[in-house]
Amino acid sequence: MKVLKFGGTSVGSASSIKNVKEIILNQPGSKLLVLSAMSGVTNQLVELSEMVRHSYVTGYSGKIDEIRKKHYDLVMDLIPQDSVNHNVISDLESILQELEVTCRLPWSRNIEARILTTGESLLTLIFSAYLKYEDVENTLLDAKTFMHINNLENPDTLYIGELLNDQLRLSSQHDLLITQGFVRLNEKREVSTLKRGGSDYTATILGAAIRASEIQIWTDINGLHNNDPRFVENTKPVAHLSFEEAAELAYFGAKILHPQTISPVIGKNIPVYLKNTFTPEATGTRISAISEKKGLKAISAKDEITAIKIKSNRMLMAHGFLKKIFEIFDKYETAIDMITTSEIAISLTIDDNSNLDQILTELDNYGEISVDTQHSIICVVGEGLIEDRGTSRLFEILQDVPVRMISYGGSNNNISLLVDTRNKIEVLQKLNEKLFMNQLINQV
Ligand code: ASP
Ligand code: MG
């Protein structure tokens, strides 16, 4: 069985959804479809949740009406026959009524998750009904019956597979299954999410759970590009990436993939294809265990990075010092991304500032602290990158832009630079010129 995930603009209108149907039907064999919400809907739900959080009661129904209209219009376009769409509309209405009821409850993280994941319930309902209307048999599965994930970083795919099989035993049709991305039940068995953009992660978790032959993630871009196409001209899709390369790029900012997407499939060796719904014939990007080419593959950038420097008068490298520093971050469950050290100072970066104040108060006992916010990690990735002599051109960037930190040699496949976000675009463009345009290092 293959897992196919569609989201965002791929399912943003009736014509895109008709296109998705063709893509599905053009592929032989059994398929599990993971859908996220229609484009823009999760953002509307975030606004709704914020209204609930701030008790802006008069805003609720207007916002729900906007969402209702978007989905009603979609049903009318996809299923014009009154006798059929009547049932779909009434199912849609029950989901929206449940949403209204949820909005009247006191706001909590759980209420937020219940609101935010409604977009996926609405779209899967419509999509399944549309396919049936077009005589394509399918089974709609409620992801909440099997996406039981206690630890977001380490989902138990064996257990999820068992739960999914229990569901499949109840249904008669197994060739085309449809389910919601993004949603999960947490350790308290409450509705929660896989974080924004998490439907990609749903696809790879389910792919690992059912040992799928492959996973396809369909978006609106021809695969993962060698640089950020929003800021750099002439970027090109990378035809092939190893799991490790893709994981680094996704974690360090490549917008096309949710950061954790690759982790469930690495050990299972299931290939992941990134494809464009609007140009399905384009090859896109294949992510697999095979590393076809050495050398530079791609550059990505992650924003909202905070750098913390701890300068100690005592011997920094004295036994046990780093352990104490790391324990503080561990206590506040804050992951460290980059680290560099000198004899008397250590600099490190975090991307989650929610406990920054407490962390700084505790670090204060160990030396002089300085903090720089609004930085970006620029991540240069490619198998064996640091053995490639052409890579040295990367350091010419130091002539043009101040670089706050460099991480080199942590792995053979990654060099990371920390720069002020105001210089990010310049760095991305210059690196593109130095590394890709001059063709000095291995090209993708
Ligand atoms: N609909 C969710 C979001 O917008 C999940 C996803 O798109 O992957 O974040
Ligand atoms: Mg996405």
Short mmCIF file of C-alpha atoms and ligand atoms in Angstrom, two decimals, residues 5 7-8 36 196-200 217 219 255-258, ligand 2:
data_model
loop_
_atom_site.label_atom_id
_atom_site.label_comp_id
_atom_site.label_asym_id
_atom_site.label_seq_id
_atom_site.Cartn_x
_atom_site.Cartn_y
_atom_site.Cartn_z
CA LYS A 5 -0.72 13.12 1.29
CA GLY A 7 -2.70 19.54 1.52
CA GLY A 8 -2.91 23.30 1.18
CA SER A 36 -4.97 18.27 5.53
CA ARG A 196 1.34 23.27 12.23
CA GLY A 197 2.12 21.59 8.94
CA GLY A 198 1.91 18.21 10.70
CA SER A 199 -0.02 16.33 8.02
CA ASP A 200 3.27 15.44 6.33
CA ILE A 217 3.71 14.16 -0.37
CA THR A 219 2.26 20.10 -2.64
CA LYS A 255 9.27 24.99 4.19
CA ILE A 256 8.11 22.13 2.01
CA LEU A 257 8.39 19.57 4.82
CA HIS A 258 7.36 19.51 8.47
MG MG B 2 2.79 21.61 4.57
#
